[in-house]
Coordinates of C-alpha atoms and ligand atoms in Angstrom, one line a residue:
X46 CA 28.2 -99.5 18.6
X47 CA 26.3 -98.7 21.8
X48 CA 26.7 -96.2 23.5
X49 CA 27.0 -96.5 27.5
X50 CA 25.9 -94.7 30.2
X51 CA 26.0 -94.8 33.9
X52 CA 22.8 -93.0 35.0
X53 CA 19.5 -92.8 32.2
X54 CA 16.3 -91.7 33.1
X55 CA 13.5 -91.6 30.7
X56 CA 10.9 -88.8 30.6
X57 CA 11.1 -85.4 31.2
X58 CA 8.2 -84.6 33.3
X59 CA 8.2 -83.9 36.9
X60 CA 8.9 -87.6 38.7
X61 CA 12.0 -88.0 35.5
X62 CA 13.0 -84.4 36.3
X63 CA 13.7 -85.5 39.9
X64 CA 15.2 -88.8 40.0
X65 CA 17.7 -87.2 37.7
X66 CA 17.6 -84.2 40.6
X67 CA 18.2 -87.4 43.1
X68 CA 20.8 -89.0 40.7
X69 CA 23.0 -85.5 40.3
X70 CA 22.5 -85.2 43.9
X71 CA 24.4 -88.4 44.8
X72 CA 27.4 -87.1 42.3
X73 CA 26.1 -89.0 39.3
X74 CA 25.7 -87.5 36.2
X75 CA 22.6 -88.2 34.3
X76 CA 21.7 -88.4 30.6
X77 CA 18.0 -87.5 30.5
X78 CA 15.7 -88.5 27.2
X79 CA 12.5 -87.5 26.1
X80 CA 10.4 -87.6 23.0
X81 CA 9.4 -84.2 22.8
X82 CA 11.2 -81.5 21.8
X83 CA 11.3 -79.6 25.3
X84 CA 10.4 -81.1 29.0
X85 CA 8.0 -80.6 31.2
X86 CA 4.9 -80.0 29.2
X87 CA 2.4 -81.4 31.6
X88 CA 3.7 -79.3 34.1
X89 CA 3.3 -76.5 32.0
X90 CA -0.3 -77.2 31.6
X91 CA -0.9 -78.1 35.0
X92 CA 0.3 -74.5 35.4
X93 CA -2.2 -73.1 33.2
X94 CA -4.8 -73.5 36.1
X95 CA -2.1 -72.4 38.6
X96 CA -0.3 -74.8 39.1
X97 CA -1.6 -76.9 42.5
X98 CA 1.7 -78.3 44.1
X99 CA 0.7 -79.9 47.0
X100 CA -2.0 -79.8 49.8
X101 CA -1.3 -79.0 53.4
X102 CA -2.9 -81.7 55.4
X103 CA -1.6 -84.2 57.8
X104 CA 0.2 -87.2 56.4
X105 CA -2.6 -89.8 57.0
X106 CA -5.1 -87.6 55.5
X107 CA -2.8 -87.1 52.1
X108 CA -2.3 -90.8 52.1
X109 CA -5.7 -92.1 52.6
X110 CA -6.1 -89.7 48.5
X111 CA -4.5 -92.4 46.9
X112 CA -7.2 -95.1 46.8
X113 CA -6.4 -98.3 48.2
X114 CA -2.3 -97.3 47.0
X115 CA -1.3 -95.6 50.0
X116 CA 0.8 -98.1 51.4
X117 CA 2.6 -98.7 48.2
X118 CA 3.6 -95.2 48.0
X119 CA 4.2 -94.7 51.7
X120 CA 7.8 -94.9 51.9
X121 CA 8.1 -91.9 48.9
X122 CA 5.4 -90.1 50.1
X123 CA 7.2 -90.0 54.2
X124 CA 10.5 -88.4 52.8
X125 CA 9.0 -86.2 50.4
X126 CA 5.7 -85.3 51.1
X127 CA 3.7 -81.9 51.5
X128 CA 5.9 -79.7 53.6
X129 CA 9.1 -81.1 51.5
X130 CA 7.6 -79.9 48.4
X131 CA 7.3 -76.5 49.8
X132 CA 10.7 -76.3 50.9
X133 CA 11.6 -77.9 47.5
X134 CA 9.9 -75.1 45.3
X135 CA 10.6 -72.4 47.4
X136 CA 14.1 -73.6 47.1
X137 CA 13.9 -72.9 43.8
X138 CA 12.9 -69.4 44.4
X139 CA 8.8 -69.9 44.5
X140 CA 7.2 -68.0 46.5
X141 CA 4.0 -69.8 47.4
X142 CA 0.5 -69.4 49.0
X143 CA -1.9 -71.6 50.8
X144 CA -6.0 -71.3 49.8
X145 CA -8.4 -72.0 51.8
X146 CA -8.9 -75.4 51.1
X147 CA -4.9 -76.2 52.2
X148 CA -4.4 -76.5 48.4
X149 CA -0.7 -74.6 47.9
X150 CA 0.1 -72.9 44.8
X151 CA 3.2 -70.6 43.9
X152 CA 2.2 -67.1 44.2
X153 CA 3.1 -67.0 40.3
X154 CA 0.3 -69.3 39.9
X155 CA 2.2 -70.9 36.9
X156 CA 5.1 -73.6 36.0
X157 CA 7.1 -71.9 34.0
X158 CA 9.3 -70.0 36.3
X159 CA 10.0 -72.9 38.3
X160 CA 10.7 -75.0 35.8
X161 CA 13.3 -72.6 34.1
X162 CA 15.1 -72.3 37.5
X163 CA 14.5 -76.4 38.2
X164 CA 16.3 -76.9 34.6
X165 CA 19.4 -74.1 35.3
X166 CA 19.7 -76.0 38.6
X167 CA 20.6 -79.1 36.9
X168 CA 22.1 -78.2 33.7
X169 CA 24.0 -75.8 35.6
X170 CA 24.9 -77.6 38.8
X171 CA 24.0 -75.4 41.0
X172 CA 22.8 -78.2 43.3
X173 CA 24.6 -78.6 46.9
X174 CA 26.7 -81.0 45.2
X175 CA 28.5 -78.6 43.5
X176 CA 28.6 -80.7 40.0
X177 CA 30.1 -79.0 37.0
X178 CA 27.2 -78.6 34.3
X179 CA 27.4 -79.9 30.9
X180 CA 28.5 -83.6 29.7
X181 CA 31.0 -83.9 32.5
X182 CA 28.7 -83.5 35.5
X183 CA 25.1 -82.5 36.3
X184 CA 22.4 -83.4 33.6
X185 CA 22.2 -83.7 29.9
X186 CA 19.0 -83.9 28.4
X187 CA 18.6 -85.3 24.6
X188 CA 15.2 -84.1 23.2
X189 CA 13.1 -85.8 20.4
X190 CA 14.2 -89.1 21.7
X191 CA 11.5 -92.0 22.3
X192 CA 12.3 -94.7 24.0
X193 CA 11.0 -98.3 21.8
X194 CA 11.4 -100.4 24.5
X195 CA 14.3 -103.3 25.5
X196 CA 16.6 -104.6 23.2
X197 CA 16.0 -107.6 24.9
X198 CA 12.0 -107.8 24.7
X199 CA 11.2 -110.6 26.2
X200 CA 10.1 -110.3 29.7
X201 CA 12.8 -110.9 32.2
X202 CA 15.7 -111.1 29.9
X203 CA 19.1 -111.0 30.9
X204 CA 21.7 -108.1 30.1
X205 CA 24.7 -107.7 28.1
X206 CA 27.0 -108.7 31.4
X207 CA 28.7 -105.8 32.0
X208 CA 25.4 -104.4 33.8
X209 CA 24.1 -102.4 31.6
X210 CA 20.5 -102.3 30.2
X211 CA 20.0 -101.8 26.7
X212 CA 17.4 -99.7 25.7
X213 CA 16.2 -98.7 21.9
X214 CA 15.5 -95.1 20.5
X215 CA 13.7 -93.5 17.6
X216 CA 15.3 -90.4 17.4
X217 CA 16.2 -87.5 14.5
X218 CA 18.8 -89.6 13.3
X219 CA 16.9 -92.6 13.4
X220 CA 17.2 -95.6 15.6
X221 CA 19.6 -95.6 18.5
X222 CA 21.1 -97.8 21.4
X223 CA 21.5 -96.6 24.3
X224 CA 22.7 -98.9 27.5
X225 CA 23.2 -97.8 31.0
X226 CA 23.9 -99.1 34.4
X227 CA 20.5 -97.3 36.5
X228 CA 17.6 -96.3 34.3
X229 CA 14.7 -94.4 36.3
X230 CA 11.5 -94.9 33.5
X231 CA 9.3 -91.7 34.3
X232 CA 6.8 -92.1 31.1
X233 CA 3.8 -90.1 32.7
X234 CA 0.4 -91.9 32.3
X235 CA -1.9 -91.8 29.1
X236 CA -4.0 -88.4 29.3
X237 CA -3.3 -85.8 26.8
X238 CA -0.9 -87.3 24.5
X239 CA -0.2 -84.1 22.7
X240 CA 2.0 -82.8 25.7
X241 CA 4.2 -86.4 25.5
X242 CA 2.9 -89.0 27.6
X243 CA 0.8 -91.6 25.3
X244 CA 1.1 -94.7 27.6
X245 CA 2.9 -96.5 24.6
X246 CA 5.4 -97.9 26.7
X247 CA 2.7 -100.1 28.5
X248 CA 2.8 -102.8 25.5
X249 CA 6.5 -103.0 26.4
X250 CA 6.1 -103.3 30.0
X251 CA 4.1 -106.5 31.1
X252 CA 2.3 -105.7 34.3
X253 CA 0.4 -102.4 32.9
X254 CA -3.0 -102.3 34.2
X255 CA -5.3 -101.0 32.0
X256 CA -5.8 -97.2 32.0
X257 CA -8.3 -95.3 32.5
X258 CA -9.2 -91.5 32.4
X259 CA -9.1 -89.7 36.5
X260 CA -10.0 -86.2 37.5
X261 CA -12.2 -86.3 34.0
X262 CA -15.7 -84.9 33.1
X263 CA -18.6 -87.1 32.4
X264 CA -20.6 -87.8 29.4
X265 CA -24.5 -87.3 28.2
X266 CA -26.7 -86.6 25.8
X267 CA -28.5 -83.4 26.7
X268 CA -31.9 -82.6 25.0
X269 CA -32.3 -79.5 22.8
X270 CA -33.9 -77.5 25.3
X271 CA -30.4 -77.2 27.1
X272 CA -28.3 -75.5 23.9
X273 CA -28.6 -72.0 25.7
X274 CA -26.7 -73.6 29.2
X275 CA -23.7 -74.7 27.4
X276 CA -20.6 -73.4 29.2
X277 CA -22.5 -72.3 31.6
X278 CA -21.1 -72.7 35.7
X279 CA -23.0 -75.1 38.2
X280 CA -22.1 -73.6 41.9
X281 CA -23.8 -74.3 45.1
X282 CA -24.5 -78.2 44.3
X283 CA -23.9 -81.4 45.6
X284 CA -22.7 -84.6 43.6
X285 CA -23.1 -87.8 44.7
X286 CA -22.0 -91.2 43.7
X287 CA -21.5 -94.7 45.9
X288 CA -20.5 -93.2 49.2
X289 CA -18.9 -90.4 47.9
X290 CA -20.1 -86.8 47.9
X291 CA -18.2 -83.6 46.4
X292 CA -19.6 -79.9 46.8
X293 CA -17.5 -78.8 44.0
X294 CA -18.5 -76.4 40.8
X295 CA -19.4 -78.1 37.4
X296 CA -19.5 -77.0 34.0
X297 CA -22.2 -77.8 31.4
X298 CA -20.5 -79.2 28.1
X299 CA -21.8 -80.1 24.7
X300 CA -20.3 -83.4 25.6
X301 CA -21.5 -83.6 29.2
X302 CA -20.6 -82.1 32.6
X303 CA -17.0 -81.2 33.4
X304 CA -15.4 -79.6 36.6
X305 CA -13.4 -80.3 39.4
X306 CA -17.1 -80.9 41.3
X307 CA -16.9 -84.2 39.4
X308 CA -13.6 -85.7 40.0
X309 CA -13.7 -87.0 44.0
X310 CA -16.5 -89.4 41.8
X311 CA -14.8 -90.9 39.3
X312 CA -13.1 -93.7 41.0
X313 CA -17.0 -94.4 42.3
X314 CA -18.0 -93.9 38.8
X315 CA -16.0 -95.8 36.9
X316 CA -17.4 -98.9 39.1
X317 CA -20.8 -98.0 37.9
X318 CA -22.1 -96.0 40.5
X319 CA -24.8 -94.0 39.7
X320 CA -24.4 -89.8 39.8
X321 CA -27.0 -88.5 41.4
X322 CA -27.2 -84.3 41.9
X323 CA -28.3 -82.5 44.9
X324 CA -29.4 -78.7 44.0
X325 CA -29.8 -78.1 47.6
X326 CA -27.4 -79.0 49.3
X327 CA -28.0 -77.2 52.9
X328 CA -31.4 -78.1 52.8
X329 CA -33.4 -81.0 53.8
X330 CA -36.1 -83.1 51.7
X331 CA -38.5 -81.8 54.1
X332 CA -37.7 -78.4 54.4
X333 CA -37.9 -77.9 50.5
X334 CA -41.2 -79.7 50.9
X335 CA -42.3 -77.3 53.2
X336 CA -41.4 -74.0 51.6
X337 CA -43.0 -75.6 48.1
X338 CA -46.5 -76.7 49.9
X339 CA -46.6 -73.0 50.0
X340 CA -49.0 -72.3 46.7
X341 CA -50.7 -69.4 45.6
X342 CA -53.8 -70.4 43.7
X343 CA -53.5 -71.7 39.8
X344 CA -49.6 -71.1 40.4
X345 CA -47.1 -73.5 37.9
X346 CA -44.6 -75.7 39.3
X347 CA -42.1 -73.5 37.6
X348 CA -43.4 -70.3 39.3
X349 CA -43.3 -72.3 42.7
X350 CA -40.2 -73.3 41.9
X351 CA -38.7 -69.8 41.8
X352 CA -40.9 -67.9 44.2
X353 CA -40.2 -70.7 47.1
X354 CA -37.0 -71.7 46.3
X355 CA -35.4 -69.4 44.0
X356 CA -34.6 -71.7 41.4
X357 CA -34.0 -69.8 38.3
X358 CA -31.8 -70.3 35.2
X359 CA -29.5 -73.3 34.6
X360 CA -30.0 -75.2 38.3
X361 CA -33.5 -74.8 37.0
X362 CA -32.8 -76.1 33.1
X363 CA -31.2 -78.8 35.2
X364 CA -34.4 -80.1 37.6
X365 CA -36.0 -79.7 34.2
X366 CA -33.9 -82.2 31.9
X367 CA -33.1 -84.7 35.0
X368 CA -36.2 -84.5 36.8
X369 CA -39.2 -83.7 33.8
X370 CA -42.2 -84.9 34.9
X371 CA -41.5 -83.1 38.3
X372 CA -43.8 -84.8 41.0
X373 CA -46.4 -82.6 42.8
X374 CA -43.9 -82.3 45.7
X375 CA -40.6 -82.3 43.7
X376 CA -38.7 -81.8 47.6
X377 CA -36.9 -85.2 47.5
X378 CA -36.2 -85.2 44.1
X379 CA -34.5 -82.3 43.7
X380 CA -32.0 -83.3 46.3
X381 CA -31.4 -86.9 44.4
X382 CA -31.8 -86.0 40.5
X383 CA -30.4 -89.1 38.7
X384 CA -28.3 -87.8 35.8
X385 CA -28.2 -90.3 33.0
X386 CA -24.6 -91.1 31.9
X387 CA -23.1 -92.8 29.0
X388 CA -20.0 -92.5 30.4
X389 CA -16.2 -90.9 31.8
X390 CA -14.9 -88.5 29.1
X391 CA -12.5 -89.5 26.9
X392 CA -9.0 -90.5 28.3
X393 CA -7.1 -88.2 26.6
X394 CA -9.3 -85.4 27.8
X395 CA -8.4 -86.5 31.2
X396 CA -6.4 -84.7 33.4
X397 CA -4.8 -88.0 35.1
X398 CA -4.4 -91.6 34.1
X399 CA -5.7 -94.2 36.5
X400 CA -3.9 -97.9 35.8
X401 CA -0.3 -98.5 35.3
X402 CA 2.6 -100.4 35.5
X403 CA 1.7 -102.3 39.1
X404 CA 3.2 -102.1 42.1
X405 CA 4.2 -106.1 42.3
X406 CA 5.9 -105.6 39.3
X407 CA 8.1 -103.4 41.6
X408 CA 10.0 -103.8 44.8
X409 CA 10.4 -101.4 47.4
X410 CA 12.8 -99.2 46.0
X411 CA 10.7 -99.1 42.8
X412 CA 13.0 -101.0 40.9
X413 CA 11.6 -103.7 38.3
X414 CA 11.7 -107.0 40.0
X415 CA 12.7 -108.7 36.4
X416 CA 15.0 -106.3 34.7
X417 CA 17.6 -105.5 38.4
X418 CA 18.9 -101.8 37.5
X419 CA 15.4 -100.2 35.7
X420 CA 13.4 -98.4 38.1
X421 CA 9.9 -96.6 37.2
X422 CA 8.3 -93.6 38.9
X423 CA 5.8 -91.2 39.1
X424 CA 2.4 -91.6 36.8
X425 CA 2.9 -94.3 34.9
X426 CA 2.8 -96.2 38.3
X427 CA -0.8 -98.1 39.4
X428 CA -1.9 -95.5 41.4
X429 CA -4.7 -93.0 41.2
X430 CA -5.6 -89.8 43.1
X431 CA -8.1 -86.4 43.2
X432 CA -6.4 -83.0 41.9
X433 CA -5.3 -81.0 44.9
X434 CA -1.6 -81.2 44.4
X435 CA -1.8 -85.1 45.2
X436 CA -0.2 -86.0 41.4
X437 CA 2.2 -83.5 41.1
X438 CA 3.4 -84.4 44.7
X439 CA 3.3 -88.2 44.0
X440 CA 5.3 -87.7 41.1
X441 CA 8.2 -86.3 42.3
X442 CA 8.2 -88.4 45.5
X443 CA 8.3 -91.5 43.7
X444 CA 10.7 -89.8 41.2
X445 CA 13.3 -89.2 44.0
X446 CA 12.7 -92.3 45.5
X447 CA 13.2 -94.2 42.5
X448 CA 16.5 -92.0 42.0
X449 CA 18.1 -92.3 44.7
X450 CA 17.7 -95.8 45.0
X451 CA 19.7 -96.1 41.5
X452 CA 22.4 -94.0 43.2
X453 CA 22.6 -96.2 45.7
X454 CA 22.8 -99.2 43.3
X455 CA 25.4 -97.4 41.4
X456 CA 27.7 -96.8 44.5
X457 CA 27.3 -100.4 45.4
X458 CA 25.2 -99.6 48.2
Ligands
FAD16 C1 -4.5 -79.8 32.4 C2 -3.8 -80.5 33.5 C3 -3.7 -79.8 34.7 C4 -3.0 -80.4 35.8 N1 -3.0 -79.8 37.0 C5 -2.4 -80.3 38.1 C6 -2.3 -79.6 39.3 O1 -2.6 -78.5 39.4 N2 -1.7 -80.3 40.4 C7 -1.2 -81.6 40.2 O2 -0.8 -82.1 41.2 N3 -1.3 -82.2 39.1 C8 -1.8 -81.6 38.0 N4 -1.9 -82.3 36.8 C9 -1.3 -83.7 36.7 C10 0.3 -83.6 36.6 O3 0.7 -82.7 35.7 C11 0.8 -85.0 36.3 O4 0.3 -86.0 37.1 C12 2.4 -85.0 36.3 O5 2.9 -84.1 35.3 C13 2.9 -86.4 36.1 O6 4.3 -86.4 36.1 P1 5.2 -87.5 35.4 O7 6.6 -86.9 35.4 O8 4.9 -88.8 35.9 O9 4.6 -87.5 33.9 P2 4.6 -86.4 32.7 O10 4.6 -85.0 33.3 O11 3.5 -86.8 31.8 O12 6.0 -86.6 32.0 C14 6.3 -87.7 31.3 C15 7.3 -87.4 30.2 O13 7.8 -88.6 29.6 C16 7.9 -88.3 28.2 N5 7.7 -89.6 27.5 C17 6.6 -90.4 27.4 N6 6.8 -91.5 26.6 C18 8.1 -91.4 26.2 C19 9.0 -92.2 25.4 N7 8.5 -93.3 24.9 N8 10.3 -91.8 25.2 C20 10.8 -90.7 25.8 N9 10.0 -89.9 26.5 C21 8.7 -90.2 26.8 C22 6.7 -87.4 27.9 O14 6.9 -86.7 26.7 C23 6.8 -86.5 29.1 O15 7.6 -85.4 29.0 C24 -2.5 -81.7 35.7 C25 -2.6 -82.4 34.4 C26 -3.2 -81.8 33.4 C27 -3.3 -82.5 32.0

């Protein structure tokens, strides 16, 4: 026997989390399944580096993050974009902050408290709607449940005529059914597989372009003379790759370079752009030039290096490895240091998953074009985007745009 539904989403992550918030919202309870034994892992994590909600800049500018996928997510993005998320988390009793750099984080600078009072809200009811909690009204989340794809798994299949989608389960007690009218799919994307997302759904999913690892570190092989840098912080440079250029820190890894510095290049990278480092960034070519033509008699490079310029210590290990032989005048060079990669860090190091299921697979309420009544939301969609609160925001946009639309297929409208 399988057991029925009205409302299912898949995924308990941030953009699963609130088109069940969506769903309950509209009066419609909402079974909730995930594979892992408790939600919202990623968001935990994400928390771990205080947790980045969402960047305070005009809508055009927070569009134009999400590389050539603006338009598809413009819609989600309009009725829940940066200030919405503010009101939404400090609805749920965040106080938050705003840095410098517009990027807003709750004062807590960590998930967890929201996400205990997002998870009373909905057990509990205690939503504007008024629902009771438990299996009569609000949501009901089944843990250690995978999802194993359609019962019906080829492409485009119909289903069982009474309009609800079958969908199979590996769970505790083995394989279950489980059909529902409305099914919001929130898998997450493919980066750190430990926390729950692995991206297995894709091979059920036709449509799934490739992934690939976002807002990652780079890889190289280093020579011994750099073992005493590992770990050690990069500030004050400039990275450059294609067009794009990011001022931010990096980190020197046994693997590579990691850092935040690097992630505004990864979209440029992973087209095979070369990195190029700038140790200078508020001077010119010429001006280091100038101040290095300076030379005391029988003086090194090196010595020049740090009396003229004051380049000591790692930056300095760094001109070394990328730029040995330095020239005579090592001005322009050590604005443009090629730094030879083998490639983007693993994607399960990464902290975001470029690829996805694609937005023509969808229509414009994020519903499946070929299975009417499944919808899909938040990183497991085709789109890609820096850190700054972009993800996180994009996933519960698309989350509550994916579940209210099921609401209004439910109520017929
Ligand atoms: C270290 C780190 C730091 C981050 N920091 C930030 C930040 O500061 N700001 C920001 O905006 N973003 C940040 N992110 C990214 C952000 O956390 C994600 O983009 C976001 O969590 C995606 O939400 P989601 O709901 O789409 O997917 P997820 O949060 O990945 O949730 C998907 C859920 O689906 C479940 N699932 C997967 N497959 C199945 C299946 N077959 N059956 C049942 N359940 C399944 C998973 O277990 C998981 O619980 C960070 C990520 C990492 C790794």
């Amino acid at each position: 026997v399988t057991e029925r539904v009205e409302a299912l989403v898949i995924g308990g992550g941030p953009a699963g989390l609130m088109a069940a918030e969506a769903l309950i919202g509209a009066g419609i309870p909402v079974l909730l399944a995930e594979r892992m034994p408790t939600v919202g892992r990623k968001l935990l994590m994400a928390g771990k580096s205080g947790l980045n909600l969402t960047k305070a800049e005009p809508a055009d500018a927070f569009r134009a993050a999400f590389a050539g996928h603006g338009d598809s997510l413009a819609a989600p993005l309009a009725a829940f974009g940066p200030e919405e998320v503010q009101a939404w988390a400090k609805g749920l009793g965040q106080d938050l902050f705003t840095g410098s750099t517009g990027r807003v984080f709750p004062v807590a600078m960590k998930a967890s408290p929201l996400l205990r009072a997002w998870l009373a809200r909905l057990t509990d009811g205690g939503l504007d709607g008024g629902l009771d909690g438990g299996p009569d009204g609000g949501l009901v989340i089944r843990t250690r449940w995978r999802w194993t794809g359609f019962e019906d798994e080829s492409w485009g299949g119909v289903d069982n005529g009474e309009g609800h989608r079958i969908h199979k389960f590996e769970t505790p007690d083995g394989p279950r059914r489980l059909g529902a009218r409305v099914t919001v799919l929130a898998f997450g994307g493919a980066s750190w597989s430990r926390l729950g997302s692995d991206g297995a759904w894709a091979a059920h999913l036709p449509g799934t372009a490739p992934f690939a690892p976002s807002n990652c570190g780079v890889t190289l092989e280093w020579s011994d003379r750099m073992a005493d840098h590992m770990g050690a912080p990069v500030k004050a440079i400039a990275l450059q790759a294609g067009d794009a250029v990011s001022r931010g820190e990096i980190v020197i890894a046994r693997t590579g370079l990691e850092g935040g510095g690097l992630y505004p290049l990864i979209p440029a990278l992973r087209q095979g752009a070369a990195l190029r480092l700038d140790l200078f960034p508020d001077l010119t070519a010429e001006a280091l030039s100038a101040r290095l033509a300076r030379r005391r008699r029988g003086e090194s490079l090196v010595n020049r290096l740090r009396r003229s310029l004051g380049l000591e210590g790692t930056r300095r290990a760094l001109a070394m490895e990328f730029g040995r032989p330095l020239p005579d005048d090592p001005g322009p060079l050590l604005k443009a240091l090629p730094v030879p990669l083998t490639g983007l860090a693993p994607l399960d190091a990464a902290i975001s998953t470029a690829g996805g299921l694609r937005f023509d697979r969808l229509d414009a309420d994020l519903m499946l074009r070929d299975r009417p009544g499944v919808f899909a939301a938040g990183e497991m969609l085709d789109w890609d985007a820096p850190t700054g609160g972009y993800l996180l925001t994009a996933s519960l946009a698309t989350g509550r745009h994916a579940g209210r639309a099921a609401a209004r297929r439910l109520s017929g409208g």
